[in-house]
XYZ file of C-alpha atoms in Angstrom:
699
model
C 94.548 16.829 -169.706
C 93.243 17.266 -173.270
C 90.903 14.265 -172.912
C 89.591 15.528 -169.575
C 88.872 18.881 -171.188
C 86.760 17.285 -173.899
C 84.919 15.061 -171.448
C 84.327 17.740 -168.835
C 83.245 20.586 -171.069
C 81.578 18.785 -173.971
C 80.319 15.326 -173.053
C 79.378 16.339 -169.493
C 77.164 19.316 -170.404
C 75.715 17.499 -173.398
C 74.659 14.579 -171.219
C 73.135 17.007 -168.726
C 71.099 18.728 -171.451
C 69.873 15.375 -172.785
C 68.818 14.420 -169.254
C 66.906 17.684 -168.869
C 65.171 17.222 -172.214
C 64.171 13.640 -171.479
C 62.803 14.525 -168.060
C 60.993 17.650 -169.271
C 57.240 17.831 -169.923
C 58.103 18.507 -173.581
C 59.400 14.979 -174.086
C 57.437 13.161 -171.379
C 54.765 11.142 -173.135
C 51.650 9.426 -171.934
C 51.324 7.206 -175.040
C 48.339 9.163 -176.392
C 48.637 10.748 -179.830
C 46.208 12.121 -182.377
C 45.765 10.215 -185.618
C 44.079 11.675 -188.713
C 42.334 14.403 -186.757
C 41.123 12.245 -183.838
C 42.409 11.354 -180.378
C 40.831 8.961 -177.886
C 41.293 9.837 -174.207
C 38.667 7.421 -172.880
C 41.386 5.235 -171.438
C 42.088 7.791 -168.718
C 40.565 6.457 -165.496
C 42.332 8.615 -162.887
C 40.554 11.939 -162.244
C 43.919 13.369 -161.090
C 45.654 12.356 -164.311
C 46.414 16.016 -165.045
C 46.924 17.723 -168.375
C 47.198 15.620 -171.541
C 49.016 16.775 -174.649
C 47.115 16.661 -177.932
C 50.185 15.977 -180.044
C 49.907 14.157 -183.339
C 48.003 14.535 -186.621
C 45.454 17.315 -186.734
C 43.114 18.005 -189.597
C 44.469 20.990 -191.518
C 42.607 23.144 -194.027
C 44.698 25.770 -195.778
C 43.049 29.131 -196.537
C 39.751 28.065 -195.011
C 37.816 30.980 -193.563
C 36.139 30.682 -190.175
C 32.741 29.016 -190.443
C 33.277 27.963 -194.062
C 32.290 24.408 -194.839
C 34.903 21.736 -194.942
C 33.569 20.371 -198.193
C 34.836 23.446 -200.051
C 38.461 22.589 -199.287
C 40.716 19.602 -199.597
C 41.271 18.048 -196.213
C 44.813 17.343 -195.090
C 46.658 16.511 -191.909
C 49.557 18.202 -190.153
C 51.761 17.325 -187.191
C 51.257 19.276 -183.980
C 53.389 20.897 -182.675
C 55.183 22.239 -185.731
C 55.178 24.941 -188.359
C 53.004 24.576 -191.449
C 56.107 25.426 -193.499
C 57.623 22.049 -192.530
C 57.742 19.446 -195.260
C 57.825 15.702 -194.661
C 56.752 12.457 -196.304
C 53.178 12.817 -195.035
C 52.938 16.597 -195.008
C 53.356 19.230 -197.659
C 54.819 22.664 -196.965
C 52.638 25.771 -197.104
C 53.590 29.447 -197.558
C 54.662 31.424 -194.501
C 51.906 33.993 -194.804
C 48.259 33.065 -194.889
C 45.587 31.491 -192.738
C 44.349 28.003 -191.967
C 42.030 26.040 -189.717
C 43.160 23.199 -187.432
C 40.585 20.648 -186.246
C 40.752 17.766 -183.815
C 37.997 15.492 -182.536
C 38.628 14.497 -178.901
C 36.872 11.571 -177.186
C 36.726 12.565 -173.527
C 37.186 10.140 -170.605
C 34.271 9.394 -168.315
C 36.000 11.039 -165.339
C 36.064 14.415 -167.169
C 32.365 14.594 -167.996
C 30.317 17.357 -166.402
C 33.519 19.174 -165.405
C 35.128 22.440 -166.376
C 38.027 21.613 -168.649
C 40.856 23.777 -169.937
C 42.511 23.890 -173.341
C 46.020 25.304 -172.972
C 47.860 26.781 -175.930
C 51.456 28.012 -175.894
C 53.149 29.626 -178.875
C 50.814 29.974 -181.871
C 52.040 32.299 -184.619
C 50.781 34.749 -184.884
C 47.027 35.167 -184.061
C 44.277 32.603 -183.492
C 40.708 31.945 -182.409
C 39.553 28.783 -180.583
C 36.163 27.096 -180.952
C 34.776 24.119 -179.057
C 31.894 22.385 -180.839
C 31.398 25.487 -182.980
C 31.322 27.961 -180.076
C 34.091 30.548 -179.675
C 35.779 30.217 -176.275
C 38.608 32.709 -176.784
C 41.260 34.166 -179.008
C 44.770 35.644 -178.896
C 45.384 38.676 -181.024
C 42.973 39.235 -183.884
C 43.138 36.625 -186.658
C 42.178 37.886 -190.102
C 42.220 37.064 -193.796
C 44.985 39.536 -194.659
C 47.811 41.503 -193.070
C 45.664 44.582 -192.500
C 42.959 42.762 -190.564
C 45.361 40.589 -188.543
C 46.715 41.846 -185.214
C 49.463 39.426 -184.101
C 50.026 38.406 -180.501
C 51.805 35.320 -179.203
C 51.336 34.355 -175.574
C 50.195 31.294 -173.597
C 46.471 31.131 -172.889
C 44.103 28.837 -170.971
C 40.558 28.564 -172.382
C 37.852 27.059 -170.146
C 34.704 25.233 -171.248
C 32.116 22.899 -169.743
C 32.328 19.275 -170.918
C 28.696 18.236 -171.358
C 29.267 15.681 -174.149
C 31.271 12.518 -174.693
C 33.276 14.088 -177.479
C 34.287 17.577 -178.552
C 35.676 19.146 -181.689
C 38.452 21.684 -181.246
C 38.740 24.165 -184.084
C 41.592 26.674 -184.158
C 41.664 29.347 -186.815
C 45.237 30.669 -187.221
C 46.398 33.551 -189.388
C 49.991 34.689 -189.822
C 51.390 37.685 -191.672
C 54.371 38.481 -189.418
C 56.279 35.420 -188.184
C 58.675 33.407 -190.330
C 57.706 30.275 -188.384
C 53.875 30.115 -188.502
C 51.485 27.662 -186.941
C 51.075 25.878 -183.628
C 54.640 25.671 -182.321
C 54.121 24.264 -178.818
C 51.963 21.363 -177.597
C 48.275 21.904 -176.926
C 47.084 20.395 -173.657
C 43.654 19.532 -172.317
C 42.578 18.590 -168.823
C 40.682 19.667 -165.722
C 40.835 23.391 -165.043
C 42.426 22.907 -161.623
C 45.248 20.861 -163.206
C 45.743 23.591 -165.795
C 45.947 26.158 -163.020
C 48.553 24.113 -161.159
C 50.611 23.625 -164.329
C 50.427 27.304 -165.146
C 51.352 28.248 -161.564
C 54.413 25.972 -161.650
C 55.579 27.473 -164.939
C 54.950 30.972 -163.643
C 56.840 30.188 -160.433
C 59.937 29.044 -162.309
C 59.778 32.060 -164.622
C 59.379 34.508 -161.735
C 62.166 32.724 -159.860
C 64.439 32.981 -162.901
C 63.489 36.605 -163.486
C 64.117 37.551 -159.850
C 67.388 35.640 -159.647
C 68.746 37.237 -162.812
C 67.602 40.689 -161.718
C 69.206 40.407 -158.276
C 72.452 38.944 -159.603
C 72.620 41.579 -162.342
C 72.182 44.473 -159.925
C 74.580 42.863 -157.430
C 77.375 42.492 -159.990
C 76.931 46.032 -161.296
C 77.187 47.475 -157.782
C 80.151 45.203 -157.099
C 81.906 46.835 -160.045
C 80.870 50.347 -158.972
C 82.267 49.831 -155.463
C 85.432 47.843 -156.238
C 86.420 48.872 -159.795
C 89.101 46.170 -159.733
C 87.787 44.379 -162.828
C 85.196 45.079 -165.526
C 83.990 41.462 -165.666
C 81.305 42.008 -162.942
C 79.951 44.958 -164.949
C 79.678 42.921 -168.154
C 78.156 39.964 -166.332
C 75.690 42.230 -164.523
C 74.574 43.883 -167.755
C 74.267 40.485 -169.435
C 72.128 39.199 -166.546
C 69.813 42.222 -166.746
C 69.371 41.837 -170.506
C 68.560 38.135 -170.192
C 66.337 38.979 -167.215
C 64.272 41.122 -169.583
C 64.280 38.319 -172.141
C 63.046 35.907 -169.459
C 59.942 38.042 -169.042
C 59.114 37.471 -172.738
C 59.241 33.650 -172.916
C 57.219 30.791 -171.438
C 54.747 32.610 -169.148
C 55.547 35.975 -170.762
C 55.521 37.867 -167.461
C 55.848 41.254 -169.143
C 52.694 40.695 -171.195
C 50.922 39.336 -168.132
C 51.474 42.526 -166.136
C 51.367 44.947 -169.074
C 48.817 43.557 -171.533
C 48.455 46.946 -173.226
C 51.958 46.750 -174.758
C 51.607 46.131 -178.522
C 52.927 42.848 -179.862
C 55.188 44.710 -182.291
C 57.051 46.184 -179.323
C 57.217 42.834 -177.548
C 58.603 41.241 -180.701
C 61.213 43.979 -181.108
C 62.304 43.779 -177.459
C 62.611 40.001 -177.800
C 65.011 40.365 -180.747
C 66.961 43.192 -179.096
C 67.578 41.231 -175.897
C 69.230 38.569 -178.037
C 71.423 40.943 -180.066
C 72.349 43.017 -176.994
C 72.939 40.094 -174.628
C 75.489 38.282 -176.815
C 78.066 41.143 -176.933
C 77.879 41.565 -173.154
C 78.623 37.848 -172.745
C 81.526 38.119 -175.214
C 82.960 41.047 -173.254
C 82.512 39.157 -169.978
C 84.194 36.027 -171.344
C 87.082 38.013 -172.846
C 87.632 39.981 -169.614
C 87.915 36.763 -167.580
C 89.998 34.800 -170.105
C 91.779 37.665 -171.858
C 95.007 35.747 -172.672
C 93.108 33.080 -174.609
C 90.626 35.046 -176.734
C 91.155 37.070 -179.881
C 90.417 40.742 -179.366
C 89.757 41.087 -183.081
C 86.999 38.464 -182.946
C 85.474 39.975 -179.805
C 85.535 43.495 -181.258
C 84.085 42.275 -184.547
C 81.313 40.425 -182.693
C 80.466 43.481 -180.598
C 80.402 45.776 -183.636
C 78.227 43.337 -185.614
C 75.818 43.036 -182.674
C 75.579 46.806 -182.291
C 74.850 47.276 -185.989
C 72.297 44.455 -185.944
C 70.624 45.980 -182.867
C 70.355 49.362 -184.600
C 68.804 47.754 -187.678
C 66.386 45.803 -185.460
C 65.452 48.923 -183.521
C 64.282 50.711 -186.657
C 62.979 47.680 -188.576
C 59.357 46.559 -188.700
C 58.131 43.239 -187.325
C 58.189 41.322 -190.618
C 61.686 42.584 -191.407
C 63.034 41.652 -187.966
C 61.432 38.186 -187.984
C 62.955 37.481 -191.366
C 66.465 38.681 -190.474
C 66.781 37.141 -187.001
C 68.022 33.950 -188.663
C 71.170 35.864 -189.658
C 71.915 36.510 -186.015
C 71.197 32.858 -185.194
C 74.017 31.858 -187.553
C 76.275 34.448 -185.928
C 75.504 32.894 -182.523
C 76.390 29.481 -183.938
C 79.771 30.778 -185.169
C 80.386 32.495 -181.821
C 79.649 29.335 -179.849
C 82.018 27.317 -182.037
C 84.772 29.870 -181.460
C 84.206 29.953 -177.698
C 84.259 26.150 -177.554
C 87.575 26.286 -179.372
C 88.804 28.883 -176.875
C 87.780 26.726 -173.913
C 89.906 23.881 -175.235
C 92.947 26.200 -175.221
C 92.514 27.359 -171.635
C 95.067 26.213 -169.072
C 92.854 24.616 -166.415
C 95.556 24.529 -163.779
C 96.226 28.234 -164.183
C 92.527 29.215 -164.314
C 91.399 26.862 -161.557
C 89.329 29.573 -159.856
C 87.179 29.991 -162.970
C 86.187 26.354 -163.460
C 82.596 27.236 -162.553
C 82.434 29.794 -165.346
C 83.904 27.352 -167.856
C 81.506 24.596 -166.894
C 78.521 26.961 -166.950
C 79.622 28.288 -170.333
C 79.695 24.762 -171.736
C 76.153 24.080 -170.507
C 74.914 27.438 -171.791
C 76.454 26.969 -175.237
C 74.935 23.514 -175.717
C 71.550 24.741 -174.467
C 71.612 27.537 -177.034
C 72.497 25.008 -179.733
C 69.488 22.902 -178.688
C 67.187 25.924 -178.985
C 68.653 26.799 -182.383
C 68.092 23.199 -183.483
C 64.415 23.441 -182.567
C 64.030 26.843 -184.208
C 66.036 26.378 -187.413
C 65.836 22.618 -188.091
C 62.622 21.340 -186.498
C 60.934 24.732 -187.011
C 58.982 24.467 -183.800
C 59.001 25.933 -180.321
C 61.311 24.651 -177.629
C 61.344 24.395 -173.870
C 63.878 27.254 -173.820
C 66.755 25.178 -172.472
C 69.038 28.199 -172.806
C 66.772 30.052 -170.387
C 67.219 27.449 -167.645
C 70.888 26.953 -168.546
C 71.471 30.645 -168.010
C 69.869 30.495 -164.580
C 72.180 27.582 -163.809
C 75.097 29.605 -165.188
C 74.249 32.475 -162.835
C 74.054 29.949 -159.992
C 77.563 28.750 -160.874
C 78.720 32.351 -160.943
C 77.359 32.768 -157.418
C 79.312 29.654 -156.427
C 82.403 31.299 -157.856
C 81.715 34.371 -155.759
C 81.184 32.212 -152.686
C 84.385 30.307 -153.438
C 86.323 33.530 -153.901
C 84.907 34.980 -150.702
C 85.709 31.800 -148.770
C 89.241 31.779 -150.109
C 89.719 35.440 -149.280
C 88.216 34.888 -145.823
C 90.685 32.065 -145.179
C 93.527 34.244 -146.428
C 92.292 37.104 -144.265
C 92.107 34.881 -141.205
C 95.618 33.609 -141.837
C 96.828 37.147 -142.355
C 95.107 38.186 -139.132
C 96.939 35.476 -137.192
C 100.225 36.431 -138.796
C 99.471 40.066 -138.121
C 98.769 39.348 -134.464
C 102.094 37.561 -134.133
C 103.854 40.343 -135.982
C 102.173 42.940 -133.793
C 103.500 41.258 -130.663
C 106.982 41.195 -132.128
C 106.624 44.766 -133.299
C 105.424 45.845 -129.870
C 108.570 44.458 -128.295
C 110.694 46.064 -130.980
C 108.769 49.307 -130.537
C 109.528 49.421 -126.831
C 113.193 48.933 -127.578
C 113.121 51.480 -130.367
C 111.266 54.004 -128.224
C 114.003 53.820 -125.638
C 116.711 54.166 -128.285
C 114.843 57.028 -129.937
C 114.425 58.825 -126.629
C 118.141 58.497 -125.955
C 119.101 59.635 -129.429
C 116.506 62.404 -129.394
C 117.985 63.713 -126.193
C 121.429 63.750 -127.808
C 120.064 65.344 -130.975
C 118.240 68.032 -129.016
C 121.450 68.879 -127.215
C 123.252 69.017 -130.565
C 120.510 71.177 -132.066
C 120.714 73.595 -129.167
C 124.477 73.775 -129.619
C 124.150 74.231 -133.392
C 121.552 76.969 -132.968
C 123.788 78.715 -130.489
C 126.697 78.524 -132.930
C 124.462 79.689 -135.788
C 123.397 82.697 -133.765
C 127.056 83.506 -133.206
C 127.709 83.062 -136.940
C 124.719 85.268 -137.683
C 126.057 88.003 -135.447
C 129.493 87.680 -137.016
C 128.024 87.888 -140.518
C 125.982 90.929 -139.574
C 129.173 92.548 -138.270
C 130.960 92.241 -141.637
C 128.128 94.118 -143.342
C 128.255 97.897 -143.576
C 126.416 99.432 -140.613
C 123.298 101.336 -141.595
C 124.283 104.307 -139.437
C 127.546 104.899 -141.348
C 127.746 108.503 -142.577
C 129.302 109.260 -145.976
C 129.322 112.849 -147.275
C 127.262 113.281 -150.439
C 125.773 109.786 -150.258
C 122.712 108.371 -148.539
C 122.149 104.634 -148.519
C 119.877 102.009 -147.040
C 119.752 98.240 -147.477
C 117.707 95.213 -146.450
C 119.444 91.863 -145.925
C 117.101 88.842 -145.590
C 118.909 85.479 -145.499
C 116.820 82.379 -146.206
C 118.153 80.753 -143.046
C 119.909 82.206 -140.026
C 122.986 82.859 -142.138
C 123.099 83.501 -145.858
C 125.325 83.777 -148.893
C 124.874 87.439 -149.866
C 127.620 89.990 -149.216
C 127.554 93.806 -149.406
C 129.867 96.642 -148.553
C 129.503 100.425 -148.845
C 132.672 102.369 -148.011
C 134.345 105.709 -148.800
C 137.719 104.594 -150.204
C 138.892 108.148 -151.014
C 137.437 111.558 -150.259
C 134.478 112.007 -152.589
C 134.722 108.404 -153.874
C 132.345 105.745 -152.516
C 132.611 102.055 -153.440
C 129.542 99.790 -153.406
C 129.961 95.980 -153.541
C 127.259 93.301 -153.796
C 127.937 89.577 -154.268
C 125.868 86.409 -154.123
C 127.548 83.091 -153.326
C 125.606 80.335 -155.050
C 123.506 78.455 -152.490
C 122.463 79.447 -149.019
C 122.960 78.450 -145.424
C 126.218 77.750 -143.611
C 128.339 76.884 -146.668
C 127.310 80.043 -148.504
C 127.916 82.152 -145.399
C 131.458 80.763 -145.126
C 132.027 81.838 -148.721
C 130.972 85.376 -147.811
C 133.499 85.344 -144.962
C 136.220 84.355 -147.409
C 134.973 86.952 -149.882
C 135.092 89.641 -147.198
C 138.658 88.699 -146.313
C 139.917 88.743 -149.904
C 138.037 91.921 -150.748
C 139.546 93.832 -147.837
C 143.008 93.113 -149.268
C 141.963 94.309 -152.731
C 139.790 97.179 -151.600
C 142.244 99.935 -152.470
C 142.726 98.888 -156.106
C 141.475 101.646 -158.340
C 139.596 99.772 -161.087
C 136.453 97.670 -160.284
C 137.188 95.288 -163.164
C 140.714 94.703 -161.847
C 139.305 93.844 -158.404
C 136.861 91.302 -159.901
C 139.631 89.620 -161.915
C 141.846 89.350 -158.853
C 138.976 87.948 -156.758
C 138.341 85.332 -159.421
C 142.025 84.358 -159.519
C 142.318 84.033 -155.738
C 139.130 81.987 -155.330
C 140.180 79.545 -158.012
C 143.554 79.064 -156.343
C 142.457 78.931 -152.722
C 138.939 77.503 -152.844
C 138.935 75.423 -156.020
C 137.824 72.275 -154.146
C 134.595 74.006 -153.067
C 133.571 74.461 -156.711
C 131.783 77.650 -155.750
C 130.713 80.328 -158.201
C 129.302 83.736 -157.431
C 128.125 86.811 -159.325
C 129.536 90.092 -158.087
C 129.210 93.789 -158.910
C 131.556 96.579 -157.796
C 130.790 100.219 -158.476
C 132.561 103.487 -157.595
C 130.536 106.689 -157.136
C 132.581 109.871 -157.660
C 130.535 112.649 -156.062
C 132.879 115.346 -157.344
C 132.943 114.257 -160.995
C 129.339 113.009 -160.685
C 130.269 109.710 -162.337
C 129.603 106.042 -161.637
C 132.249 103.510 -162.696
C 131.255 99.858 -162.380
C 132.066 96.286 -163.391
C 129.523 93.448 -163.145
C 130.585 89.777 -163.283
C 127.472 87.745 -164.084
C 125.292 89.829 -161.769
C 121.638 90.450 -162.722
C 120.774 93.732 -164.387
C 120.658 96.548 -161.823
C 118.671 99.797 -162.002
C 119.862 103.403 -162.275
C 117.570 106.440 -162.035
C 118.894 109.836 -163.078
C 117.090 112.993 -161.938
C 113.965 113.660 -164.008
C 114.365 110.476 -166.101
C 112.759 107.043 -166.153
C 114.953 104.343 -164.582
C 117.333 102.416 -166.882
C 119.151 99.083 -166.546
C 122.823 98.513 -165.816
C 123.959 95.367 -167.614
C 126.729 92.945 -166.693
C 130.186 93.524 -168.173
C 131.669 90.056 -167.739
C 130.967 86.386 -166.868
C 130.324 84.979 -163.402
C 133.305 84.463 -161.076
C 134.667 81.055 -160.123
C 134.487 79.302 -163.505
C 137.534 80.315 -165.576
C 140.938 81.738 -164.689
C 140.996 84.082 -167.651
C 138.016 86.427 -167.718
C 137.135 89.357 -169.935
C 135.701 91.909 -167.522
C 135.616 95.605 -168.320
C 134.677 98.686 -166.349
C 132.148 101.198 -167.612
C 131.613 104.791 -166.550
C 128.272 106.571 -166.710
C 126.973 109.902 -165.442
C 125.738 110.016 -161.859
C 124.634 113.605 -161.168
C 123.394 114.826 -157.822
C 119.960 113.395 -157.043
C 120.632 110.094 -158.895
C 119.545 106.835 -157.351
C 121.103 103.399 -157.697
C 119.228 100.178 -156.867
C 121.350 97.043 -156.411
C 119.932 93.630 -155.498
C 120.648 89.899 -155.553
C 118.755 87.503 -157.852
C 116.577 86.276 -154.960
C 114.505 89.454 -155.370
C 113.370 88.764 -158.938
C 113.557 84.970 -159.305
C 111.406 82.187 -157.846
C 110.469 78.599 -158.616
C 107.134 79.252 -160.255
C 106.364 77.357 -163.477
C 106.767 80.445 -165.699
C 109.879 81.757 -163.962
C 111.287 83.662 -166.968
C 108.134 85.702 -167.400
C 107.973 86.223 -163.631
C 111.530 87.599 -163.622
C 110.728 90.055 -166.410
C 107.475 91.017 -164.714
C 109.245 91.652 -161.393
C 111.841 93.862 -163.095
C 109.096 95.945 -164.678
C 107.275 96.332 -161.358
C 110.477 97.279 -159.513
C 111.412 99.830 -162.174
C 107.935 101.332 -162.022
C 108.013 101.448 -158.206
C 111.431 103.142 -158.265
C 110.140 105.798 -160.646
C 106.931 106.419 -158.733
C 108.795 106.518 -155.406
C 111.464 109.011 -156.484
C 110.303 111.380 -153.755
C 110.098 108.613 -151.114
C 112.747 107.835 -148.556
C 115.142 104.976 -149.297
C 113.777 102.896 -146.412
C 110.183 103.157 -147.632
C 111.266 102.497 -151.210
C 113.027 99.245 -150.306
C 110.047 98.019 -148.281
C 107.754 98.585 -151.280
C 110.170 96.681 -153.529
C 110.295 93.720 -151.127
C 106.483 93.613 -151.147
C 106.646 93.072 -154.921
C 108.654 89.886 -154.394
C 106.173 88.634 -151.780
C 103.219 89.451 -154.030
C 104.510 87.621 -157.107
C 105.688 84.644 -155.067
C 102.243 84.211 -153.491
C 101.919 81.180 -151.214
C 105.114 79.602 -152.541
C 108.030 79.524 -150.086
C 111.082 81.722 -150.651
C 114.087 79.696 -151.759
C 116.996 82.190 -151.850
C 118.583 85.013 -149.886
C 117.450 88.552 -150.692
C 119.635 91.660 -150.539
C 118.469 95.111 -151.702
C 120.655 98.263 -151.618
C 119.439 101.755 -152.443
C 122.041 104.526 -152.880
C 121.286 108.214 -153.504
C 123.661 111.135 -154.127
C 122.935 114.546 -152.670
C 124.694 117.852 -152.451
C 126.743 118.192 -149.285
C 127.827 121.807 -149.906
C 126.669 124.331 -147.335
C 124.920 127.420 -148.641
């Protein structure tokens, strides 16, 4: 497997790149080369021969001004294409910044005479002017003798002239005060104007095709991420495609400059550098999102941070500064490619079989970038932008991946559909059987529910019967209560009875829980209380209730708060004992209501309880408000504050309603509970008792 990795991802892409380079117009030769400033094309006999490259030795005059005589300067020769900073056995190196004149004498073939010919120039850094036989036929940018008078601009141009002689002299004045790689960097071609137009159209077609393909794929992947959000890799790939799409418009045909010629070259140069420093981090993020288990997050993060910082510096740097420092980023790209190659060798191919297209495309793209860097940093000349075409191929492979994924998912969907159809048939049969069973069981359940409801109504009536009737008359005492169980039956119990002349006992208890079980506890409580009703001390009654419940109903594990109070209308006293019951409210005539606190723990927990009775004044006109905890508690988030708030509202309502009837007073208090609970459902029984003493003596 290791050998197949090396062969598939290194030797395979490398061989493909070599094949592309050999078959490209850059390397295709026609055997014609310039020698010592001259080139003989008279051997061309075919009028449809096409464009001919003028590669070879051109006459080169360093720091020669336009129109200045050749005799004033030493004549040398330089290889075209190539930078004048290159040094070889037959060529000396010149400074980056300056100006020079290139000359070449061309002997034209007979078939080109009396025709309109075209001289095609590609990348010439960074401004130039072209003369044919001493006449200016065009320029790119504004070449000058210093940085102030030079306006750089690098773009491909076709210059037309009429061939009326057997030979011509091409003179190109080049000045550079911006680029770190000056001179004529791409081949110069000559040929019939129609051939030049065809060549230019072909190049433009491929560039527009690449631009359109990258733009469409970029937008498609971004929208795929926006709609699916299942993975960020389409977003990174889409952004990378859009950045390289912009870069595509700046190379070869330079589409952006073709449609927007008014854009300054300084901006074009800056955008060109930024597309490189912005595109690399997007590719790193894409690669790491697809092959996350194999890449180092530290390296990816460091690469992204370095690229961001470099992009910021490039954004605010001038053209000379950016051209000089772009080599730093080239070395960073070289390190990144080496790391990604290393990562590819670690990838488990069997596990990542679906991403073979991405791996193969990455290998081709990496080697293509290395080829471009070799041209730029070693040969110091222009290239055919193999990375540009490799990227288009990479996007094509990505589309194959998408097609493969869609095909696989379609096959899975079709298989699932067939399985679903079979399952649906089986489910339909099961459904028919289940429907019949459900109908039978529903019929039984409905009968049971009707029976249960009937029994609950009976239990409800029974429970209502054990409560003190509202029409009971007790001398010296008026009372009213509201009993609202959560369900049909509840767990609250109350009793108001005259146990001795002038002595009225009030009982309120709350069995923990609600529903049938709690209601059964109230039945038991009623039974036990009736036996203990005549005991004189409320605390003694509570202790005895606790003892009996623990002995008789220990298995139920039921607890309940309870309060018993005796109102003595003759002594005008109120004696009470409260076992774990919430604070109750007492209002004496002419005073603000006060709280009655519990005097012992809740019943049903311990056999031995410390419960005491307390006696307080209860003069004529006093009011007593007793209630279960369902009135002041709910399940809101801030339940403690709600409980305190409810107590304050109830106390205030009791004070303000001291002249109101007991019935109206209780209704107002119940509204407080409904108001603070809001839309939340009630979760406990509510019992509210209002007792008032009055003078029963006849005047």
